[in-house]
């Protein structure tokens, strides 16, 4: 029987999450009769004592476990030989920053299972934090803009918002947003930024979290083709926050005037061009939650932002939350990742210069790449509840056999990037990025 160790996250002081919460770990221990170790941590949102009460053994390092379970990337110098690792490796796109880590895992003769690739038959992710990235990112952009507008002399109820880390729980945060919504309904929003329109790119897990917060604002949903009436012609009401969802067919169009085809877009994105820039004049806030890689068009472009700012003395667009957070990606003006303690910078669309902070001129750019860490208790509980269903299979697998004969279930088997030091067939394309 394979033993497991829950790794203490150490990427930064804000990473308080855990992949398996104590009560779920006990359920796994009882079912598999395996030994479970927990690396001691002074910042984890669940204490060592809580794990010990559920039957885990605390330890100072990760040596004792056959299977090492974490969340963020493990530093290369901490990798051990002949282990099974579960974490978000950030390697499947051939990311340059992840290739030394991937090669080290291969050289160590170990096995890597990546949460991002645990998917169902329709390629939908089964284990994720995405919803909480949406929650935290939406809370944070509202907080940042409250301070941004206050600095510009525009007082709004959003000055009462706090960063996600300042709330005890997601429920407390949502209650505070409901109170802000009541103020808006009663007193309205300053005419300088009214009507306030929020656009969300995407409709997956990130978007569902963002909508969870926006629902507390009692937003009114409109369609992309209604935006000009609401924003440009001033038909919108100052007591209402408007919300618009953008799907693929709203973001791009096929070249040469041919009709949009979703499956073709996925397979041949080079046949499509960005049209989302056309909506920029009508949006106050953009929340990006779409999956993106470099084969796809940019959706918010430098050129589009420049045209917006050259045409308007005071453009409507004030803030962008790039929750998907691909630097120089879907949101072209996201030029660098930010951190929880320094979450945003200001973008000048004309000069393309950026300034750290969010009190000043330009567009507020939120680009934190580990937003769920701002809601550690809620996000860990959600993640663990999904992961625990697969842990018995992972623990009971025979890693001495071939991958096909290991006993791993199909969902986990598809997520094995490296098996006993070798890239699995589905991920052999990564060789060109490693060597």
Coordinates of C-alpha atoms in Angstrom, one line a residue:
X1 CA 0.0 0.0 0.0
X2 CA 1.4 3.4 -1.0
X3 CA 1.7 6.1 1.7
X4 CA 0.9 9.7 1.1
X5 CA 2.2 13.0 2.3
X6 CA 0.4 16.4 2.2
X7 CA 3.0 18.9 1.3
X8 CA 3.3 22.3 3.1
X9 CA 2.9 25.0 0.4
X10 CA 5.9 27.4 0.4
X11 CA 5.6 29.5 -2.7
X12 CA 4.8 32.6 -0.7
X13 CA 3.3 33.7 2.7
X14 CA -0.1 33.9 1.2
X15 CA -0.3 30.3 0.1
X16 CA -2.4 28.9 3.0
X17 CA -4.3 26.3 1.0
X18 CA -4.2 22.6 1.3
X19 CA -5.2 20.0 -1.3
X20 CA -6.8 17.7 1.2
X21 CA -8.6 19.0 4.3
X22 CA -8.5 16.9 7.6
X23 CA -12.0 15.4 7.5
X24 CA -11.5 14.3 3.9
X25 CA -8.1 12.8 4.7
X26 CA -9.6 10.7 7.4
X27 CA -12.2 9.4 4.9
X28 CA -9.4 8.4 2.6
X29 CA -7.3 6.8 5.3
X30 CA -10.3 4.8 6.5
X31 CA -11.1 3.6 3.0
X32 CA -7.6 2.6 1.9
X33 CA -5.9 1.8 5.3
X34 CA -2.9 3.7 4.0
X35 CA -0.5 5.8 6.1
X36 CA -0.9 9.6 5.7
X37 CA 1.7 12.1 6.6
X38 CA 1.3 15.9 6.8
X39 CA 4.2 18.2 6.5
X40 CA 4.1 20.7 9.3
X41 CA 3.0 24.3 8.4
X42 CA 2.5 27.4 10.5
X43 CA 0.4 29.1 7.8
X44 CA -1.8 26.4 6.4
X45 CA -5.5 27.2 6.9
X46 CA -6.0 23.9 8.7
X47 CA -3.6 23.3 11.7
X48 CA -1.3 20.3 12.2
X49 CA -3.4 19.5 15.3
X50 CA -6.6 19.2 13.1
X51 CA -4.8 16.7 10.9
X52 CA -3.4 14.7 13.8
X53 CA -6.9 14.4 15.2
X54 CA -8.0 12.7 12.0
X55 CA -5.2 10.1 12.0
X56 CA -2.4 11.8 10.1
X57 CA 1.2 11.7 11.2
X58 CA 3.0 15.1 11.1
X59 CA 6.5 15.3 9.6
X60 CA 9.1 18.0 8.8
X61 CA 9.7 17.0 5.2
X62 CA 8.2 15.0 2.3
X63 CA 10.5 12.0 2.4
X64 CA 8.1 9.6 4.1
X65 CA 5.4 9.6 1.5
X66 CA 5.4 7.5 -1.7
X67 CA 2.8 9.9 -3.1
X68 CA 3.4 13.6 -2.6
X69 CA 0.3 15.7 -2.8
X70 CA 0.6 19.5 -3.2
X71 CA -1.0 22.4 -5.0
X72 CA 1.7 24.7 -6.4
X73 CA 4.9 23.8 -8.2
X74 CA 7.5 22.0 -6.0
X75 CA 10.9 23.7 -6.1
X76 CA 13.4 21.6 -8.2
X77 CA 15.8 21.2 -5.3
X78 CA 13.1 19.6 -3.2
X79 CA 12.2 16.9 -5.7
X80 CA 13.0 13.3 -4.6
X81 CA 13.7 10.3 -6.7
X82 CA 11.1 7.6 -7.6
X83 CA 8.0 9.4 -6.2
X84 CA 4.5 10.1 -7.4
X85 CA 3.7 13.8 -7.5
X86 CA 0.3 15.5 -7.7
X87 CA 0.3 19.2 -8.2
X88 CA -0.3 22.0 -10.8
X89 CA 2.9 21.8 -12.8
X90 CA 2.1 24.6 -15.4
X91 CA 3.9 22.6 -18.1
X92 CA 1.3 21.4 -20.5
X93 CA 1.6 24.4 -22.8
X94 CA 5.4 24.1 -22.9
X95 CA 5.8 27.0 -20.5
X96 CA 9.5 27.9 -20.4
X97 CA 9.4 28.5 -16.7
X98 CA 8.1 24.9 -16.1
X99 CA 10.5 23.0 -18.3
X100 CA 13.4 22.7 -15.8
X101 CA 11.0 21.3 -13.3
X102 CA 9.6 18.8 -15.8
X103 CA 13.0 17.6 -16.7
X104 CA 14.0 17.2 -13.1
X105 CA 11.0 15.0 -12.5
X106 CA 11.9 12.9 -15.5
X107 CA 15.5 12.7 -14.4
X108 CA 14.4 11.6 -10.9
X109 CA 12.5 8.6 -12.4
X110 CA 9.3 9.9 -10.8
X111 CA 5.6 10.1 -11.9
X112 CA 3.8 13.4 -12.4
X113 CA 0.0 13.7 -12.3
X114 CA -1.3 17.2 -13.1
X115 CA -4.7 18.3 -11.7
X116 CA -5.2 20.5 -14.8
X117 CA -5.4 17.4 -17.0
X118 CA -7.9 15.4 -14.8
X119 CA -10.9 15.8 -17.1
X120 CA -14.0 14.0 -18.1
X121 CA -14.9 12.5 -21.5
X122 CA -15.9 16.0 -22.7
X123 CA -12.5 17.4 -21.6
X124 CA -14.0 19.3 -18.7
X125 CA -11.8 19.7 -15.7
X126 CA -12.9 17.7 -12.6
X127 CA -10.5 19.1 -10.0
X128 CA -10.0 22.8 -9.9
X129 CA -10.0 26.1 -7.9
X130 CA -11.4 28.1 -10.8
X131 CA -14.6 29.2 -9.2
X132 CA -12.7 30.7 -6.3
X133 CA -10.4 32.6 -8.7
X134 CA -13.5 34.1 -10.1
X135 CA -14.8 35.0 -6.6
X136 CA -11.6 36.5 -5.4
X137 CA -10.8 38.3 -8.7
X138 CA -14.2 40.0 -8.8
X139 CA -14.1 41.0 -5.2
X140 CA -10.6 42.5 -5.7
X141 CA -11.3 44.5 -8.9
X142 CA -14.3 46.0 -7.1
X143 CA -12.1 46.9 -4.1
X144 CA -9.4 48.3 -6.4
X145 CA -11.8 50.4 -8.4
X146 CA -13.4 51.8 -5.3
X147 CA -10.0 53.2 -4.2
X148 CA -9.2 54.2 -7.8
X149 CA -12.4 56.2 -8.1
X150 CA -12.0 57.7 -4.6
X151 CA -8.5 59.0 -5.6
X152 CA -10.1 60.6 -8.6
X153 CA -12.7 62.4 -6.5
X154 CA -15.5 60.0 -7.4
X155 CA -17.1 58.6 -4.3
X156 CA -18.8 55.2 -4.7
X157 CA -20.1 52.5 -2.4
X158 CA -17.3 50.3 -3.6
X159 CA -15.0 52.2 -1.2
X160 CA -16.5 49.9 1.3
X161 CA -15.1 46.8 -0.5
X162 CA -12.1 45.0 0.9
X163 CA -9.5 42.7 -0.7
X164 CA -10.6 39.1 -0.5
X165 CA -7.9 38.2 2.0
X166 CA -9.5 40.6 4.5
X167 CA -12.8 38.6 4.7
X168 CA -13.0 35.7 7.1
X169 CA -15.0 33.7 4.6
X170 CA -16.7 33.9 1.2
X171 CA -20.0 34.2 2.9
X172 CA -18.9 37.3 4.8
X173 CA -17.6 38.8 1.6
X174 CA -20.9 38.2 -0.2
X175 CA -22.9 39.7 2.7
X176 CA -20.8 42.9 2.4
X177 CA -21.4 43.1 -1.4
X178 CA -25.2 42.7 -0.7
X179 CA -24.9 45.8 1.5
X180 CA -23.2 47.7 -1.2
X181 CA -25.9 46.7 -3.7
X182 CA -28.5 48.1 -1.3
X183 CA -26.7 51.4 -1.2
X184 CA -26.5 51.5 -5.0
X185 CA -30.2 50.7 -5.3
X186 CA -31.0 53.5 -2.8
X187 CA -28.5 56.2 -3.8
X188 CA -27.2 55.3 -7.2
X189 CA -23.7 55.6 -8.7
X190 CA -22.0 58.9 -9.5
X191 CA -22.9 60.2 -13.0
X192 CA -19.2 60.3 -13.9
X193 CA -19.2 56.5 -14.2
X194 CA -22.8 55.7 -14.7
X195 CA -24.1 53.5 -16.1
X196 CA -21.6 51.0 -14.7
X197 CA -21.2 48.0 -17.1
X198 CA -19.2 44.9 -16.3
X199 CA -18.3 42.4 -19.0
X200 CA -17.2 38.8 -18.4
X201 CA -15.2 36.9 -21.0
X202 CA -16.0 33.2 -20.7
X203 CA -18.6 31.0 -19.1
X204 CA -16.7 28.3 -17.3
X205 CA -15.6 27.9 -13.7
X206 CA -13.9 31.3 -13.4
X207 CA -17.0 33.0 -14.8
X208 CA -19.3 31.1 -12.4
X209 CA -17.3 32.4 -9.4
X210 CA -17.4 36.0 -10.8
X211 CA -21.2 35.7 -11.3
X212 CA -21.6 34.5 -7.7
X213 CA -20.2 37.9 -6.6
X214 CA -22.1 39.9 -9.2
X215 CA -25.3 38.2 -8.3
X216 CA -24.9 39.8 -4.8
X217 CA -24.7 43.2 -6.6
X218 CA -28.1 42.4 -8.1
X219 CA -26.8 43.1 -11.6
X220 CA -29.0 43.3 -14.6
X221 CA -27.9 41.0 -17.4
X222 CA -27.8 42.4 -21.0
X223 CA -26.6 41.0 -24.3
X224 CA -23.6 42.3 -26.2
X225 CA -25.8 43.8 -28.9
X226 CA -27.6 45.9 -26.2
X227 CA -24.4 47.5 -24.9
X228 CA -24.4 50.6 -27.1
X229 CA -28.0 51.4 -26.0
X230 CA -27.1 51.1 -22.4
X231 CA -23.7 52.8 -22.3
X232 CA -23.3 55.1 -25.3
X233 CA -26.8 56.5 -25.5
X234 CA -27.1 56.9 -21.7
X235 CA -30.2 54.7 -21.4
X236 CA -28.7 53.0 -18.4
X237 CA -29.8 53.8 -14.9
X238 CA -27.5 55.0 -12.1
X239 CA -29.2 52.6 -9.6
X240 CA -28.4 49.5 -11.7
X241 CA -25.2 47.7 -12.4
X242 CA -25.2 46.0 -15.8
X243 CA -23.6 42.7 -16.6
X244 CA -22.7 41.3 -20.1
X245 CA -21.4 37.8 -20.8
X246 CA -19.2 37.3 -23.9
X247 CA -18.8 33.9 -25.6
X248 CA -16.5 32.9 -28.4
X249 CA -18.8 34.1 -31.1
X250 CA -18.8 37.6 -29.4
X251 CA -15.0 37.7 -29.2
X252 CA -14.0 36.7 -32.7
X253 CA -15.3 36.4 -36.3
X254 CA -14.3 34.2 -39.2
X255 CA -12.2 35.8 -41.9
X256 CA -13.8 36.7 -45.2
X257 CA -17.3 37.1 -43.8
X258 CA -17.9 33.4 -43.4
X259 CA -20.2 32.2 -40.5
X260 CA -18.8 31.4 -37.1
X261 CA -18.3 27.7 -36.2
X262 CA -17.3 26.9 -32.7
X263 CA -15.6 23.6 -33.3
X264 CA -13.7 25.0 -36.3
X265 CA -12.6 27.9 -34.1
X266 CA -11.1 25.5 -31.6
X267 CA -9.3 23.5 -34.3
X268 CA -8.3 26.4 -36.5
X269 CA -8.2 29.6 -34.6
X270 CA -5.9 31.1 -37.2
X271 CA -9.0 31.5 -39.4
X272 CA -10.5 34.0 -36.9
X273 CA -9.8 37.5 -35.9
X274 CA -10.6 39.6 -32.8
X275 CA -13.8 41.7 -32.7
X276 CA -14.0 42.2 -28.9
X277 CA -12.2 45.5 -29.3
X278 CA -15.4 46.9 -30.7
X279 CA -17.1 46.6 -27.3
X280 CA -14.4 48.4 -25.3
X281 CA -16.1 51.9 -25.4
X282 CA -19.2 50.5 -23.6
X283 CA -17.6 48.6 -20.7
X284 CA -16.5 50.0 -17.3
X285 CA -14.9 46.7 -16.1
X286 CA -13.6 43.6 -17.9
X287 CA -13.3 40.3 -16.1
X288 CA -11.4 37.7 -18.2
X289 CA -12.0 34.1 -17.5
X290 CA -11.4 32.4 -20.9
X291 CA -8.9 29.7 -21.6
X292 CA -6.3 31.0 -24.0
X293 CA -3.1 29.9 -25.7
X294 CA -0.9 31.6 -28.3
X295 CA -2.8 30.1 -31.2
X296 CA -5.9 32.2 -30.4
X297 CA -6.3 35.9 -31.1
X298 CA -5.7 38.5 -28.4
X299 CA -9.1 39.8 -27.3
X300 CA -8.2 43.1 -25.6
X301 CA -5.4 44.6 -27.7
X302 CA -3.0 47.4 -27.3
X303 CA -4.2 49.0 -30.5
X304 CA -7.8 48.7 -29.4
X305 CA -7.1 50.4 -26.1
X306 CA -5.0 53.1 -27.9
X307 CA -7.9 54.0 -30.2
X308 CA -10.3 54.1 -27.3
X309 CA -8.1 56.6 -25.4
X310 CA -7.3 58.7 -28.4
X311 CA -11.0 59.0 -29.3
X312 CA -12.3 59.8 -25.8
X313 CA -11.0 62.3 -23.3
X314 CA -12.4 60.2 -20.4
X315 CA -12.9 56.6 -21.6
X316 CA -15.4 54.5 -19.8
X317 CA -13.1 51.5 -19.3
X318 CA -11.4 51.8 -15.9
X319 CA -10.4 48.3 -14.8
X320 CA -9.5 44.8 -16.1
X321 CA -9.3 41.7 -13.9
X322 CA -7.3 39.1 -15.9
X323 CA -8.3 36.1 -13.8
X324 CA -7.1 33.6 -16.4
X325 CA -3.9 35.5 -16.1
X326 CA -1.9 34.8 -19.3
X327 CA 0.8 37.5 -19.5
X328 CA 0.8 39.0 -23.0
X329 CA -2.1 36.8 -23.8
X330 CA -5.9 37.2 -24.2
X331 CA -5.5 40.6 -22.4
X332 CA -2.5 42.0 -24.3
X333 CA -1.9 44.8 -21.8
X334 CA -1.4 42.2 -19.0
X335 CA 2.4 42.4 -19.3
X336 CA 3.4 40.9 -15.9
X337 CA 2.0 38.9 -13.1
X338 CA 1.2 40.6 -9.8
X339 CA 1.1 39.3 -6.2
X340 CA -1.5 39.3 -3.5
X341 CA 0.4 42.0 -1.6
X342 CA 0.9 44.1 -4.7
X343 CA -2.1 43.1 -6.8
X344 CA -2.4 45.7 -9.6
X345 CA -0.7 48.2 -11.8
X346 CA -1.9 51.1 -14.0
X347 CA -1.7 50.8 -17.8
X348 CA -1.2 53.8 -20.1
X349 CA -2.8 52.7 -23.4
X350 CA -1.1 55.4 -25.4
X351 CA 2.5 54.9 -24.2
X352 CA 2.1 51.3 -23.1
X353 CA 3.9 52.2 -19.9
X354 CA 2.8 50.7 -16.6
X355 CA 3.0 52.0 -13.1
X356 CA 2.7 49.9 -10.0
X357 CA -0.3 50.6 -7.8
X358 CA -3.9 51.6 -8.6
X359 CA -4.3 55.2 -7.5
X360 CA -3.6 57.4 -10.6
X361 CA -4.4 57.6 -14.3
X362 CA -4.9 54.8 -16.7
X363 CA -6.5 51.4 -16.5
X364 CA -6.3 49.3 -13.3
X365 CA -4.8 45.9 -14.3
X366 CA -5.3 43.1 -11.8
X367 CA -3.1 40.1 -12.7
X368 CA -2.7 37.9 -9.6
X369 CA -1.9 34.4 -10.7
X370 CA -3.0 32.6 -7.5
X371 CA -6.3 34.3 -6.6
X372 CA -7.9 31.2 -4.9
X373 CA -5.2 31.6 -2.2
X374 CA -7.1 34.7 -1.1
X375 CA -10.0 32.5 0.1
X376 CA -7.9 29.6 1.5
X377 CA -10.5 27.9 3.7
X378 CA -13.4 27.9 1.2
X379 CA -11.2 27.0 -1.8
X380 CA -9.4 24.2 0.0
X381 CA -12.7 22.6 1.2
X382 CA -14.1 22.7 -2.4
X383 CA -10.9 21.4 -4.0
X384 CA -10.5 18.6 -1.4
X385 CA -14.1 17.4 -1.8
X386 CA -13.5 16.8 -5.5
X387 CA -10.0 15.3 -5.1
X388 CA -10.9 12.8 -2.4
X389 CA -13.0 10.8 -4.9
X390 CA -9.8 10.0 -6.8
X391 CA -7.3 9.5 -4.0
X392 CA -8.1 5.9 -3.2
X393 CA -7.5 4.9 -6.8
X394 CA -4.2 6.9 -6.9
X395 CA -3.1 5.3 -3.6
X396 CA -4.0 1.8 -4.5
X397 CA -2.4 1.9 -8.0
X398 CA 0.6 -0.3 -8.7
X399 CA 3.3 2.0 -10.1
X400 CA 5.7 -0.9 -10.7
X401 CA 3.6 -2.0 -13.6
X402 CA 3.2 -0.2 -16.9
X403 CA 0.9 2.8 -17.0
X404 CA -1.8 0.7 -18.8
X405 CA -1.5 -2.0 -16.1
X406 CA -1.2 0.4 -13.2
X407 CA -4.8 0.3 -12.2
X408 CA -5.2 4.0 -12.5
X409 CA -8.7 5.1 -13.6
X410 CA -9.1 6.7 -17.1
X411 CA -9.5 10.2 -15.7
X412 CA -6.2 10.0 -13.7
X413 CA -4.4 8.0 -16.4
X414 CA -5.0 10.9 -18.9
X415 CA -3.5 13.3 -16.4
X416 CA -0.2 11.4 -16.1
X417 CA 2.4 13.6 -17.8
X418 CA 5.5 11.7 -16.8
X419 CA 5.4 8.0 -15.8
X420 CA 8.5 6.6 -14.1
X421 CA 10.7 9.2 -15.7
X422 CA 9.3 9.1 -19.2
X423 CA 6.8 11.4 -20.9
X424 CA 3.6 9.5 -21.6
X425 CA 2.5 9.3 -25.3
X426 CA -0.1 12.1 -25.0
X427 CA 2.6 14.5 -23.7
X428 CA 5.6 13.6 -25.9
X429 CA 5.1 16.9 -27.7
X430 CA 6.8 18.5 -24.7
X431 CA 10.2 17.1 -25.7
X432 CA 10.7 20.0 -28.1
X433 CA 10.3 22.4 -25.2
X434 CA 12.6 20.5 -22.9
X435 CA 15.6 19.8 -25.1

